[in-house]
């Protein structure tokens, strides 16, 4: 609680509900009032794009009864959460950021939505996203979505593609949101909006019930106010799902040693050449954060990440080829209903050949082998999260969208390795630029070792001496 300053955490909400100071129904009423305010504000926040008062109150009242009877379901009982529009959530439209999908309300929940309901969480709605997850700004000018605003500065983007999820958490609407990450789509918006983002190991959290845009690069993960909250959500969602074959053979998820008093014995791998390819302000903050981890007993080991340029290109070939393949009918039938940027990305993807895709996957095998060797000598790899802070929104973006390939490529620089090879990654805010925009550090670990990320993440939070409240912020405890 001290760490997050004024931003409300899951644990604060739990304490309020358990002590009887506040009921989930009262929290839900606060959230509804705030959602109404968000829609009317200038400019509108556009974090949550579909919500229903009756649905929210039904879940909240059931939770209030459980608290009264002292039979709560989990640490998420009564906690407001939202899910990216990429997931099916009853009774909302599964639009996935488009104007043409999800013409009828959903009748079946995605696995993660089902698990959150079973945990007693209050689903406050579905959150905005970059159309079909095709970009990293969150810019989505179509009529159902509009452009979500960064709570730290509404004239800047949130990052994408899980744009609304990060904005909702940063703005205080809910301490927990769920996103998907195929090229940094959880970690980039979490970084730009100054909150915690966890991309699980590929297959760790079920993708069943989300649109299978890129089956080999996408992982699901929480965006939260704190590392502890991310750990709670991870522990509830991370397990095999018979409807999602990629995660069936996973080892049991644990939080072992997460709360160890120091980092003694941990080896932190850093490729300094790779690490330093970022803006000066980002580099300065990230270097200081690494020194903080060293002061807690961890040792920094210089590592070399080989063939990063080859891995970067191969990741782009894999994710775009798979999206183009899955969206072929949409591209033919709904081309004129797509945003201009989406059309350009899918048109570019159509230039890749089967040979390109095969070569890219050979590179994946090589990159995974390199990582196996590196993780035999270190416990994790540290990088900045994103090389820059959130970019500015221009007037033209509101009308026609934004397409800046050089920014897209740059923003994914430190993200792609995790998506391409399936290793987990955690981003934690560590400070602010002189303009007041958030800066984050990323920790990556070997497959299935999210526990070490959360252990290091808890210590990284202590490095940030203060949490600045965003300029757009709602206090659901008020």
CSV table of C-alpha atoms in Angstrom, one decimal:
chain,number,residue,atom,x,y,z
A,1,UNK,CA,0.0,0.0,0.0
A,2,UNK,CA,2.8,2.4,0.8
A,3,UNK,CA,4.5,1.5,-2.4
A,4,UNK,CA,1.6,2.4,-4.6
A,5,UNK,CA,1.0,5.8,-3.0
A,6,UNK,CA,-2.5,7.0,-3.8
A,7,UNK,CA,-3.4,4.2,-6.2
A,8,UNK,CA,-5.9,1.7,-4.7
A,9,UNK,CA,-4.6,-1.9,-4.6
A,10,UNK,CA,-6.6,-5.1,-4.5
A,11,UNK,CA,-5.4,-5.6,-0.8
A,12,UNK,CA,-6.7,-2.2,0.3
A,13,UNK,CA,-10.1,-3.1,-1.2
A,14,UNK,CA,-10.1,-6.5,0.4
A,15,UNK,CA,-9.3,-4.9,3.8
A,16,UNK,CA,-12.2,-2.4,3.4
A,17,UNK,CA,-14.6,-5.2,2.5
A,18,UNK,CA,-13.5,-7.6,5.3
A,19,UNK,CA,-13.6,-4.9,7.9
A,20,UNK,CA,-17.1,-3.9,6.9
A,21,UNK,CA,-16.0,-0.3,6.1
A,22,UNK,CA,-17.3,-0.8,2.6
A,23,UNK,CA,-19.4,-3.5,0.8
A,24,UNK,CA,-18.8,-4.7,-2.7
A,25,UNK,CA,-22.1,-3.2,-3.6
A,26,UNK,CA,-20.9,0.2,-2.5
A,27,UNK,CA,-17.7,-0.2,-4.4
A,28,UNK,CA,-19.8,-1.2,-7.5
A,29,UNK,CA,-22.0,1.9,-7.2
A,30,UNK,CA,-18.8,4.0,-7.0
A,31,UNK,CA,-17.4,2.3,-10.2
A,32,UNK,CA,-20.7,2.9,-12.0
A,33,UNK,CA,-20.7,6.6,-11.2
A,34,UNK,CA,-17.1,6.8,-12.4
A,35,UNK,CA,-17.9,5.0,-15.6
A,36,UNK,CA,-20.6,7.5,-16.3
A,37,UNK,CA,-18.2,10.3,-15.6
A,38,UNK,CA,-15.5,8.8,-17.9
A,39,UNK,CA,-17.9,8.8,-20.8
A,40,UNK,CA,-18.8,12.5,-20.2
A,41,UNK,CA,-15.3,13.9,-19.5
A,42,UNK,CA,-13.4,16.0,-22.1
A,43,UNK,CA,-11.7,14.2,-23.7
A,44,UNK,CA,-13.5,10.9,-22.8
A,45,UNK,CA,-11.1,8.3,-21.2
A,46,UNK,CA,-12.5,5.4,-23.4
A,47,UNK,CA,-10.9,2.8,-21.2
A,48,UNK,CA,-14.1,0.7,-20.8
A,49,UNK,CA,-16.0,0.4,-24.0
A,50,UNK,CA,-18.9,-1.8,-22.9
A,51,UNK,CA,-20.5,-2.0,-19.5
A,52,UNK,CA,-23.9,-2.8,-17.9
A,53,UNK,CA,-25.1,-1.4,-14.6
A,54,UNK,CA,-27.4,-4.3,-13.9
A,55,UNK,CA,-24.6,-6.9,-14.6
A,56,UNK,CA,-22.2,-5.1,-12.3
A,57,UNK,CA,-24.7,-4.8,-9.4
A,58,UNK,CA,-25.8,-8.5,-9.7
A,59,UNK,CA,-22.2,-9.6,-9.2
A,60,UNK,CA,-21.6,-7.0,-6.4
A,61,UNK,CA,-24.7,-7.9,-4.5
A,62,UNK,CA,-23.8,-11.7,-4.6
A,63,UNK,CA,-20.4,-10.8,-3.3
A,64,UNK,CA,-21.8,-8.6,-0.5
A,65,UNK,CA,-23.9,-11.5,0.7
A,66,UNK,CA,-20.8,-13.8,0.7
A,67,UNK,CA,-18.9,-11.2,2.9
A,68,UNK,CA,-21.9,-11.0,5.2
A,69,UNK,CA,-22.0,-14.8,5.6
A,70,UNK,CA,-18.2,-15.0,5.8
A,71,UNK,CA,-17.9,-17.4,2.9
A,72,UNK,CA,-15.9,-15.5,0.3
A,73,UNK,CA,-14.6,-17.4,-2.8
A,74,UNK,CA,-11.1,-16.0,-3.1
A,75,UNK,CA,-8.8,-13.0,-2.7
A,76,UNK,CA,-10.6,-11.5,-5.8
A,77,UNK,CA,-14.1,-11.7,-4.3
A,78,UNK,CA,-15.8,-8.3,-4.6
A,79,UNK,CA,-12.8,-6.9,-6.6
A,80,UNK,CA,-13.6,-4.9,-9.8
A,81,UNK,CA,-11.9,-6.3,-12.9
A,82,UNK,CA,-12.2,-5.7,-16.6
A,83,UNK,CA,-11.2,-7.9,-19.6
A,84,UNK,CA,-9.8,-6.8,-23.0
A,85,UNK,CA,-12.5,-6.9,-25.7
A,86,UNK,CA,-10.5,-9.7,-27.3
A,87,UNK,CA,-12.1,-12.1,-24.8
A,88,UNK,CA,-15.7,-13.4,-24.9
A,89,UNK,CA,-17.6,-12.0,-21.9
A,90,UNK,CA,-21.3,-12.5,-21.4
A,91,UNK,CA,-23.4,-10.5,-22.3
A,92,UNK,CA,-21.1,-8.1,-24.1
A,93,UNK,CA,-20.3,-8.0,-27.9
A,94,UNK,CA,-17.0,-9.7,-28.8
A,95,UNK,CA,-15.9,-7.0,-31.2
A,96,UNK,CA,-12.1,-7.3,-30.7
A,97,UNK,CA,-11.7,-3.6,-31.5
A,98,UNK,CA,-13.6,-3.7,-34.8
A,99,UNK,CA,-17.0,-2.4,-36.0
A,100,UNK,CA,-17.9,-5.6,-37.8
A,101,UNK,CA,-17.3,-8.5,-35.3
A,102,UNK,CA,-19.6,-9.4,-32.4
A,103,UNK,CA,-22.9,-8.4,-33.9
A,104,UNK,CA,-24.7,-10.4,-31.3
A,105,UNK,CA,-24.1,-10.3,-27.5
A,106,UNK,CA,-21.9,-13.2,-26.2
A,107,UNK,CA,-23.6,-16.2,-24.6
A,108,UNK,CA,-20.4,-18.0,-23.5
A,109,UNK,CA,-17.5,-16.8,-21.4
A,110,UNK,CA,-13.8,-17.2,-22.2
A,111,UNK,CA,-12.0,-19.4,-19.7
A,112,UNK,CA,-10.4,-16.4,-17.9
A,113,UNK,CA,-13.8,-14.7,-17.6
A,114,UNK,CA,-15.3,-17.9,-16.2
A,115,UNK,CA,-12.5,-18.3,-13.7
A,116,UNK,CA,-12.8,-14.6,-12.6
A,117,UNK,CA,-16.5,-15.1,-12.0
A,118,UNK,CA,-15.8,-18.3,-10.0
A,119,UNK,CA,-13.4,-16.3,-7.9
A,120,UNK,CA,-16.2,-13.8,-7.1
A,121,UNK,CA,-14.7,-10.9,-9.0
A,122,UNK,CA,-17.0,-8.1,-10.2
A,123,UNK,CA,-16.5,-7.8,-14.0
A,124,UNK,CA,-17.1,-4.1,-14.7
A,125,UNK,CA,-17.1,-4.4,-18.5
A,126,UNK,CA,-14.8,-5.0,-21.4
A,127,UNK,CA,-11.9,-2.7,-22.2
A,128,UNK,CA,-10.8,-0.9,-25.3
A,129,UNK,CA,-8.1,-2.3,-27.6
A,130,UNK,CA,-6.2,-1.6,-30.8
A,131,UNK,CA,-8.2,-2.9,-33.7
A,132,UNK,CA,-7.5,-6.7,-34.0
A,133,UNK,CA,-4.4,-6.2,-31.8
A,134,UNK,CA,-2.5,-4.9,-34.9
A,135,UNK,CA,-0.5,-2.0,-33.2
A,136,UNK,CA,1.2,-0.8,-30.1
A,137,UNK,CA,-0.2,2.7,-29.7
A,138,UNK,CA,-3.8,1.8,-28.8
A,139,UNK,CA,-5.0,4.2,-31.5
A,140,UNK,CA,-8.5,3.0,-32.6
A,141,UNK,CA,-10.6,5.8,-34.2
A,142,UNK,CA,-13.6,3.7,-35.2
A,143,UNK,CA,-17.1,4.6,-33.9
A,144,UNK,CA,-17.4,1.9,-31.2
A,145,UNK,CA,-14.0,2.5,-29.6
A,146,UNK,CA,-12.3,5.9,-30.1
A,147,UNK,CA,-8.9,6.7,-28.7
A,148,UNK,CA,-8.2,5.7,-25.0
A,149,UNK,CA,-6.3,8.4,-23.1
A,150,UNK,CA,-3.2,7.9,-20.9
A,151,UNK,CA,-4.3,8.8,-17.4
A,152,UNK,CA,-0.9,10.4,-16.8
A,153,UNK,CA,-1.4,12.8,-19.7
A,154,UNK,CA,-4.6,12.6,-21.8
A,155,UNK,CA,-2.7,14.0,-24.8
A,156,UNK,CA,-0.6,10.9,-25.0
A,157,UNK,CA,-1.4,7.3,-26.1
A,158,UNK,CA,-1.9,4.5,-23.6
A,159,UNK,CA,0.1,2.0,-25.7
A,160,UNK,CA,-1.5,-1.2,-27.1
A,161,UNK,CA,-2.9,-3.4,-27.9
A,162,UNK,CA,-4.4,-3.9,-24.4
A,163,UNK,CA,-4.9,-0.2,-24.3
A,164,UNK,CA,-8.1,0.1,-22.3
A,165,UNK,CA,-7.0,-2.5,-19.7
A,166,UNK,CA,-3.9,-0.4,-18.7
A,167,UNK,CA,-5.9,2.9,-18.8
A,168,UNK,CA,-8.6,1.4,-16.5
A,169,UNK,CA,-6.1,0.3,-13.9
A,170,UNK,CA,-4.0,3.4,-14.0
A,171,UNK,CA,-7.1,5.6,-13.7
A,172,UNK,CA,-8.3,3.7,-10.7
A,173,UNK,CA,-11.5,2.2,-12.2
A,174,UNK,CA,-10.3,-1.3,-11.2
A,175,UNK,CA,-7.1,-2.7,-9.6
A,176,UNK,CA,-7.0,-5.7,-12.0
A,177,UNK,CA,-7.4,-6.0,-15.8
A,178,UNK,CA,-6.7,-8.9,-18.2
A,179,UNK,CA,-4.9,-8.4,-21.5
A,180,UNK,CA,-3.3,-10.5,-24.2
A,181,UNK,CA,0.3,-10.1,-25.4
A,182,UNK,CA,1.6,-11.2,-28.8
A,183,UNK,CA,4.2,-8.5,-29.3
A,184,UNK,CA,4.2,-6.6,-26.0
A,185,UNK,CA,0.4,-6.0,-25.9
A,186,UNK,CA,0.2,-6.3,-22.1
A,187,UNK,CA,3.6,-5.0,-21.2
A,188,UNK,CA,3.8,-1.9,-23.5
A,189,UNK,CA,0.5,-0.3,-22.3
A,190,UNK,CA,1.3,-1.3,-18.6
A,191,UNK,CA,4.6,0.5,-19.0
A,192,UNK,CA,3.2,3.6,-20.7
A,193,UNK,CA,0.4,3.9,-18.1
A,194,UNK,CA,2.7,3.3,-15.0
A,195,UNK,CA,1.2,0.0,-13.8
A,196,UNK,CA,2.4,-3.6,-13.5
A,197,UNK,CA,2.0,-6.0,-16.4
A,198,UNK,CA,2.7,-9.7,-16.5
A,199,UNK,CA,3.0,-11.8,-19.7
A,200,UNK,CA,2.8,-15.4,-18.6
A,201,UNK,CA,4.8,-18.2,-20.2
A,202,UNK,CA,3.2,-19.3,-23.5
A,203,UNK,CA,0.3,-21.6,-22.6
A,204,UNK,CA,0.4,-20.8,-18.9
A,205,UNK,CA,-3.0,-19.0,-18.8
A,206,UNK,CA,-5.7,-20.2,-21.1
A,207,UNK,CA,-6.5,-18.3,-24.3
A,208,UNK,CA,-9.7,-20.2,-24.9
A,209,UNK,CA,-12.5,-17.8,-25.8
A,210,UNK,CA,-10.2,-15.1,-27.1
A,211,UNK,CA,-9.9,-14.5,-30.9
A,212,UNK,CA,-6.9,-16.7,-32.0
A,213,UNK,CA,-5.2,-13.9,-33.9
A,214,UNK,CA,-1.6,-15.4,-33.5
A,215,UNK,CA,-1.6,-18.9,-32.0
A,216,UNK,CA,2.2,-19.2,-31.5
A,217,UNK,CA,3.1,-15.8,-30.0
A,218,UNK,CA,0.2,-14.7,-27.8
A,219,UNK,CA,0.1,-15.1,-24.0
A,220,UNK,CA,-2.5,-13.9,-21.5
A,221,UNK,CA,-1.6,-11.9,-18.5
A,222,UNK,CA,-2.9,-9.5,-15.8
A,223,UNK,CA,-2.4,-5.7,-15.7
A,224,UNK,CA,-2.5,-4.6,-12.0
A,225,UNK,CA,-1.9,-1.8,-9.6
A,226,UNK,CA,0.8,-3.8,-7.8
A,227,UNK,CA,3.1,-6.8,-8.1
A,228,UNK,CA,1.2,-8.5,-5.2
A,229,UNK,CA,-2.1,-8.1,-7.2
A,230,UNK,CA,-0.5,-9.6,-10.3
A,231,UNK,CA,0.7,-12.6,-8.2
A,232,UNK,CA,-2.9,-13.1,-6.8
A,233,UNK,CA,-4.5,-13.0,-10.3
A,234,UNK,CA,-1.7,-15.2,-11.8
A,235,UNK,CA,-2.2,-17.8,-9.1
A,236,UNK,CA,-6.0,-18.0,-9.8
A,237,UNK,CA,-5.7,-18.0,-13.6
A,238,UNK,CA,-2.6,-20.1,-14.2
A,239,UNK,CA,-3.5,-23.8,-14.7
A,240,UNK,CA,-4.2,-26.2,-17.5
A,241,UNK,CA,-7.4,-25.9,-19.5
A,242,UNK,CA,-8.7,-28.9,-21.5
A,243,UNK,CA,-10.1,-26.4,-24.0
A,244,UNK,CA,-6.6,-24.9,-24.6
A,245,UNK,CA,-4.1,-27.6,-25.6
A,246,UNK,CA,-0.9,-25.5,-25.5
A,247,UNK,CA,-0.9,-25.3,-21.7
A,248,UNK,CA,-1.9,-28.9,-20.8
A,249,UNK,CA,1.6,-30.2,-19.9
A,250,UNK,CA,2.6,-27.2,-17.7
A,251,UNK,CA,4.2,-27.6,-14.3
A,252,UNK,CA,2.2,-26.4,-11.3
A,253,UNK,CA,2.2,-22.6,-10.8
A,254,UNK,CA,3.9,-21.6,-7.5
A,255,UNK,CA,4.8,-18.4,-5.8
A,256,UNK,CA,7.8,-19.9,-4.1
A,257,UNK,CA,10.3,-17.5,-2.4
A,258,UNK,CA,8.2,-14.6,-3.6
A,259,UNK,CA,8.4,-12.8,-0.3
A,260,UNK,CA,12.0,-13.6,0.5
A,261,UNK,CA,13.6,-10.7,2.4
A,262,UNK,CA,16.3,-10.1,-0.1
A,263,UNK,CA,17.6,-11.2,-3.5
A,264,UNK,CA,20.7,-13.1,-2.3
A,265,UNK,CA,21.9,-15.8,-4.6
A,266,UNK,CA,20.0,-14.5,-7.7
A,267,UNK,CA,21.9,-13.8,-10.9
A,268,UNK,CA,20.5,-11.1,-13.1
A,269,UNK,CA,21.6,-11.3,-16.7
A,270,UNK,CA,22.1,-8.0,-18.6
A,271,UNK,CA,23.2,-7.6,-22.2
A,272,UNK,CA,24.4,-4.0,-21.9
A,273,UNK,CA,24.6,-3.2,-25.6
A,274,UNK,CA,21.0,-4.3,-26.0
A,275,UNK,CA,19.9,-2.7,-22.7
A,276,UNK,CA,21.3,0.7,-23.7
A,277,UNK,CA,19.4,1.1,-26.9
A,278,UNK,CA,16.8,3.5,-25.4
A,279,UNK,CA,16.2,7.2,-24.6
A,280,UNK,CA,18.6,8.8,-22.1
A,281,UNK,CA,15.9,9.3,-19.4
A,282,UNK,CA,14.7,5.7,-19.7
A,283,UNK,CA,18.3,4.4,-19.5
A,284,UNK,CA,19.2,6.5,-16.5
A,285,UNK,CA,16.1,5.3,-14.5
A,286,UNK,CA,16.6,1.6,-15.5
A,287,UNK,CA,20.4,1.6,-14.6
A,288,UNK,CA,19.5,3.0,-11.1
A,289,UNK,CA,16.9,0.3,-10.7
A,290,UNK,CA,19.4,-2.4,-11.6
A,291,UNK,CA,21.8,-1.0,-8.9
A,292,UNK,CA,18.9,-1.2,-6.4
A,293,UNK,CA,18.5,-4.9,-7.1
A,294,UNK,CA,22.2,-5.4,-6.6
A,295,UNK,CA,22.0,-3.6,-3.3
A,296,UNK,CA,19.6,-6.3,-2.1
A,297,UNK,CA,22.1,-9.1,-2.7
A,298,UNK,CA,21.6,-10.0,-6.4
A,299,UNK,CA,24.6,-10.2,-8.7
A,300,UNK,CA,24.6,-8.7,-12.2
A,301,UNK,CA,26.1,-11.0,-14.8
A,302,UNK,CA,26.9,-9.7,-18.3
A,303,UNK,CA,25.3,-12.0,-21.0
A,304,UNK,CA,25.1,-11.8,-24.8
A,305,UNK,CA,21.7,-12.2,-26.4
A,306,UNK,CA,22.7,-13.6,-29.9
A,307,UNK,CA,20.9,-12.9,-33.2
A,308,UNK,CA,18.5,-10.4,-31.8
A,309,UNK,CA,18.0,-8.7,-35.2
A,310,UNK,CA,17.2,-12.1,-36.7
A,311,UNK,CA,14.8,-12.9,-33.8
A,312,UNK,CA,13.1,-9.5,-34.2
A,313,UNK,CA,12.4,-10.0,-37.9
A,314,UNK,CA,11.3,-13.6,-37.4
A,315,UNK,CA,8.9,-12.6,-34.7
A,316,UNK,CA,7.2,-10.1,-37.0
A,317,UNK,CA,7.0,-12.7,-39.8
A,318,UNK,CA,5.4,-15.3,-37.4
A,319,UNK,CA,2.9,-12.9,-35.8
A,320,UNK,CA,1.8,-11.2,-39.0
A,321,UNK,CA,1.6,-14.4,-41.1
A,322,UNK,CA,-0.6,-16.1,-38.5
A,323,UNK,CA,-2.8,-13.0,-38.1
A,324,UNK,CA,-3.1,-12.7,-41.9
A,325,UNK,CA,-4.0,-16.4,-42.2
A,326,UNK,CA,-6.7,-16.2,-39.5
A,327,UNK,CA,-8.1,-12.9,-40.8
A,328,UNK,CA,-8.1,-13.9,-44.5
A,329,UNK,CA,-12.0,-14.0,-44.6
A,330,UNK,CA,-12.2,-10.7,-42.8
A,331,UNK,CA,-9.6,-9.1,-45.1
A,332,UNK,CA,-11.7,-10.1,-48.1
A,333,UNK,CA,-15.1,-9.3,-46.7
A,334,UNK,CA,-14.7,-6.4,-44.3
A,335,UNK,CA,-11.6,-4.6,-45.8
A,336,UNK,CA,-13.4,-1.3,-46.0
A,337,UNK,CA,-14.7,-1.5,-42.4
A,338,UNK,CA,-11.2,-1.8,-41.0
A,339,UNK,CA,-9.0,1.0,-39.8
A,340,UNK,CA,-6.4,2.2,-42.4
A,341,UNK,CA,-3.6,1.0,-40.2
A,342,UNK,CA,-5.1,-2.5,-39.9
A,343,UNK,CA,-5.4,-2.7,-43.7
A,344,UNK,CA,-1.8,-1.7,-44.2
A,345,UNK,CA,-0.5,-4.2,-41.6
A,346,UNK,CA,-2.5,-7.1,-43.1
A,347,UNK,CA,-1.5,-6.1,-46.7
A,348,UNK,CA,2.2,-6.1,-45.6
A,349,UNK,CA,1.6,-9.5,-44.0
A,350,UNK,CA,0.3,-10.9,-47.3
A,351,UNK,CA,3.8,-10.4,-48.8
A,352,UNK,CA,5.4,-13.0,-46.6
A,353,UNK,CA,5.8,-16.5,-48.1
A,354,UNK,CA,5.6,-20.0,-46.7
A,355,UNK,CA,9.4,-20.1,-47.0
A,356,UNK,CA,9.7,-16.9,-44.8
A,357,UNK,CA,7.5,-18.5,-42.2
A,358,UNK,CA,9.5,-21.8,-42.1
A,359,UNK,CA,12.8,-19.9,-41.8
A,360,UNK,CA,11.3,-17.7,-39.0
A,361,UNK,CA,10.4,-20.8,-37.1
A,362,UNK,CA,13.9,-22.3,-37.5
A,363,UNK,CA,15.1,-19.0,-36.0
A,364,UNK,CA,12.7,-19.6,-33.1
A,365,UNK,CA,14.3,-23.0,-32.4
A,366,UNK,CA,17.8,-21.3,-32.4
A,367,UNK,CA,16.7,-18.5,-30.1
A,368,UNK,CA,15.1,-20.9,-27.7
A,369,UNK,CA,18.3,-22.9,-27.6
A,370,UNK,CA,20.4,-19.8,-26.9
A,371,UNK,CA,18.0,-18.9,-24.0
A,372,UNK,CA,18.3,-22.4,-22.6
A,373,UNK,CA,22.1,-21.8,-22.3
A,374,UNK,CA,21.7,-18.3,-20.9
A,375,UNK,CA,19.2,-19.5,-18.2
A,376,UNK,CA,21.6,-22.2,-17.1
A,377,UNK,CA,23.9,-19.3,-15.9
A,378,UNK,CA,21.4,-16.6,-14.8
A,379,UNK,CA,17.9,-16.5,-13.1
A,380,UNK,CA,16.5,-13.7,-15.3
A,381,UNK,CA,17.3,-11.2,-18.0
A,382,UNK,CA,16.8,-7.5,-17.3
A,383,UNK,CA,15.9,-4.8,-20.0
A,384,UNK,CA,14.1,-1.5,-20.0
A,385,UNK,CA,10.4,-2.2,-20.8
A,386,UNK,CA,10.0,0.2,-23.7
A,387,UNK,CA,12.8,2.4,-25.1
A,388,UNK,CA,10.7,5.6,-24.8
A,389,UNK,CA,7.7,7.1,-22.9
A,390,UNK,CA,4.2,7.2,-24.3
A,391,UNK,CA,3.9,9.1,-27.6
A,392,UNK,CA,1.8,12.1,-28.2
A,393,UNK,CA,-1.7,12.0,-29.8
A,394,UNK,CA,-2.2,14.3,-32.8
A,395,UNK,CA,-5.5,15.7,-34.1
A,396,UNK,CA,-5.3,13.7,-37.3
A,397,UNK,CA,-5.0,10.5,-35.2
A,398,UNK,CA,-8.5,11.1,-33.8
A,399,UNK,CA,-9.9,11.1,-37.3
A,400,UNK,CA,-7.9,8.6,-39.4
A,401,UNK,CA,-5.8,6.8,-36.9
A,402,UNK,CA,-2.0,6.5,-36.7
A,403,UNK,CA,0.4,4.4,-38.6
A,404,UNK,CA,4.1,4.8,-37.6
A,405,UNK,CA,6.0,1.6,-38.4
A,406,UNK,CA,9.3,3.0,-37.0
A,407,UNK,CA,7.5,3.6,-33.6
A,408,UNK,CA,5.9,0.2,-33.7
A,409,UNK,CA,9.2,-1.5,-34.3
A,410,UNK,CA,11.0,0.5,-31.7
A,411,UNK,CA,8.3,0.1,-29.0
A,412,UNK,CA,8.5,-3.7,-29.4
A,413,UNK,CA,12.3,-3.8,-29.1
A,414,UNK,CA,12.5,-5.4,-25.7
A,415,UNK,CA,9.2,-7.3,-25.9
A,416,UNK,CA,9.6,-9.6,-28.9
A,417,UNK,CA,12.0,-12.1,-27.4
A,418,UNK,CA,9.4,-13.1,-24.8
A,419,UNK,CA,6.7,-13.5,-27.4
A,420,UNK,CA,8.9,-15.3,-29.9
A,421,UNK,CA,10.3,-17.9,-27.5
A,422,UNK,CA,7.4,-18.0,-25.1
A,423,UNK,CA,9.3,-17.0,-21.9
A,424,UNK,CA,7.5,-14.9,-19.3
A,425,UNK,CA,8.0,-11.2,-18.7
A,426,UNK,CA,7.1,-8.7,-16.0
A,427,UNK,CA,7.2,-4.9,-16.3
A,428,UNK,CA,7.2,-2.8,-13.2
A,429,UNK,CA,7.1,1.1,-13.1
A,430,UNK,CA,10.3,2.5,-11.6
A,431,UNK,CA,10.0,6.3,-12.2
A,432,UNK,CA,8.9,9.2,-14.4
A,433,UNK,CA,10.4,11.3,-17.2
A,434,UNK,CA,10.8,15.1,-16.7
A,435,UNK,CA,7.5,15.4,-18.6
A,436,UNK,CA,5.9,13.2,-15.9
A,437,UNK,CA,5.3,10.1,-18.0
A,438,UNK,CA,6.0,6.6,-16.5
A,439,UNK,CA,9.2,4.6,-17.1
A,440,UNK,CA,9.3,0.8,-16.4
A,441,UNK,CA,11.9,-2.0,-16.2
A,442,UNK,CA,11.3,-5.5,-17.6
A,443,UNK,CA,12.4,-8.8,-16.0
A,444,UNK,CA,12.2,-12.0,-18.1
A,445,UNK,CA,12.8,-15.6,-16.8
A,446,UNK,CA,12.9,-19.1,-18.1
A,447,UNK,CA,9.8,-20.9,-19.1
A,448,UNK,CA,7.3,-21.5,-16.3
A,449,UNK,CA,9.4,-19.5,-13.7
A,450,UNK,CA,7.0,-16.6,-13.2
A,451,UNK,CA,7.7,-16.9,-9.4
A,452,UNK,CA,11.2,-15.4,-9.8
A,453,UNK,CA,9.8,-12.5,-11.8
A,454,UNK,CA,7.3,-11.7,-9.0
A,455,UNK,CA,10.0,-12.0,-6.3
A,456,UNK,CA,12.2,-9.5,-8.2
A,457,UNK,CA,9.2,-7.4,-9.0
A,458,UNK,CA,8.3,-6.9,-5.4
A,459,UNK,CA,11.8,-5.6,-4.7
A,460,UNK,CA,11.6,-3.3,-7.8
A,461,UNK,CA,8.5,-1.6,-6.4
A,462,UNK,CA,10.5,-0.6,-3.4
A,463,UNK,CA,12.9,1.3,-5.6
A,464,UNK,CA,10.2,3.8,-6.7
A,465,UNK,CA,10.2,6.2,-3.8
A,466,UNK,CA,6.9,7.7,-4.8
A,467,UNK,CA,3.9,6.9,-7.0
A,468,UNK,CA,2.6,10.0,-8.7
A,469,UNK,CA,-1.2,10.1,-9.0
A,470,UNK,CA,-2.2,10.3,-12.7
A,471,UNK,CA,-4.0,13.5,-13.8
A,472,UNK,CA,-7.1,11.3,-14.5
A,473,UNK,CA,-7.8,9.3,-11.4
A,474,UNK,CA,-10.8,7.9,-9.6
A,475,UNK,CA,-10.8,6.7,-6.0
A,476,UNK,CA,-13.2,3.7,-5.7
A,477,UNK,CA,-12.8,3.7,-1.9
A,478,UNK,CA,-14.2,7.2,-1.6
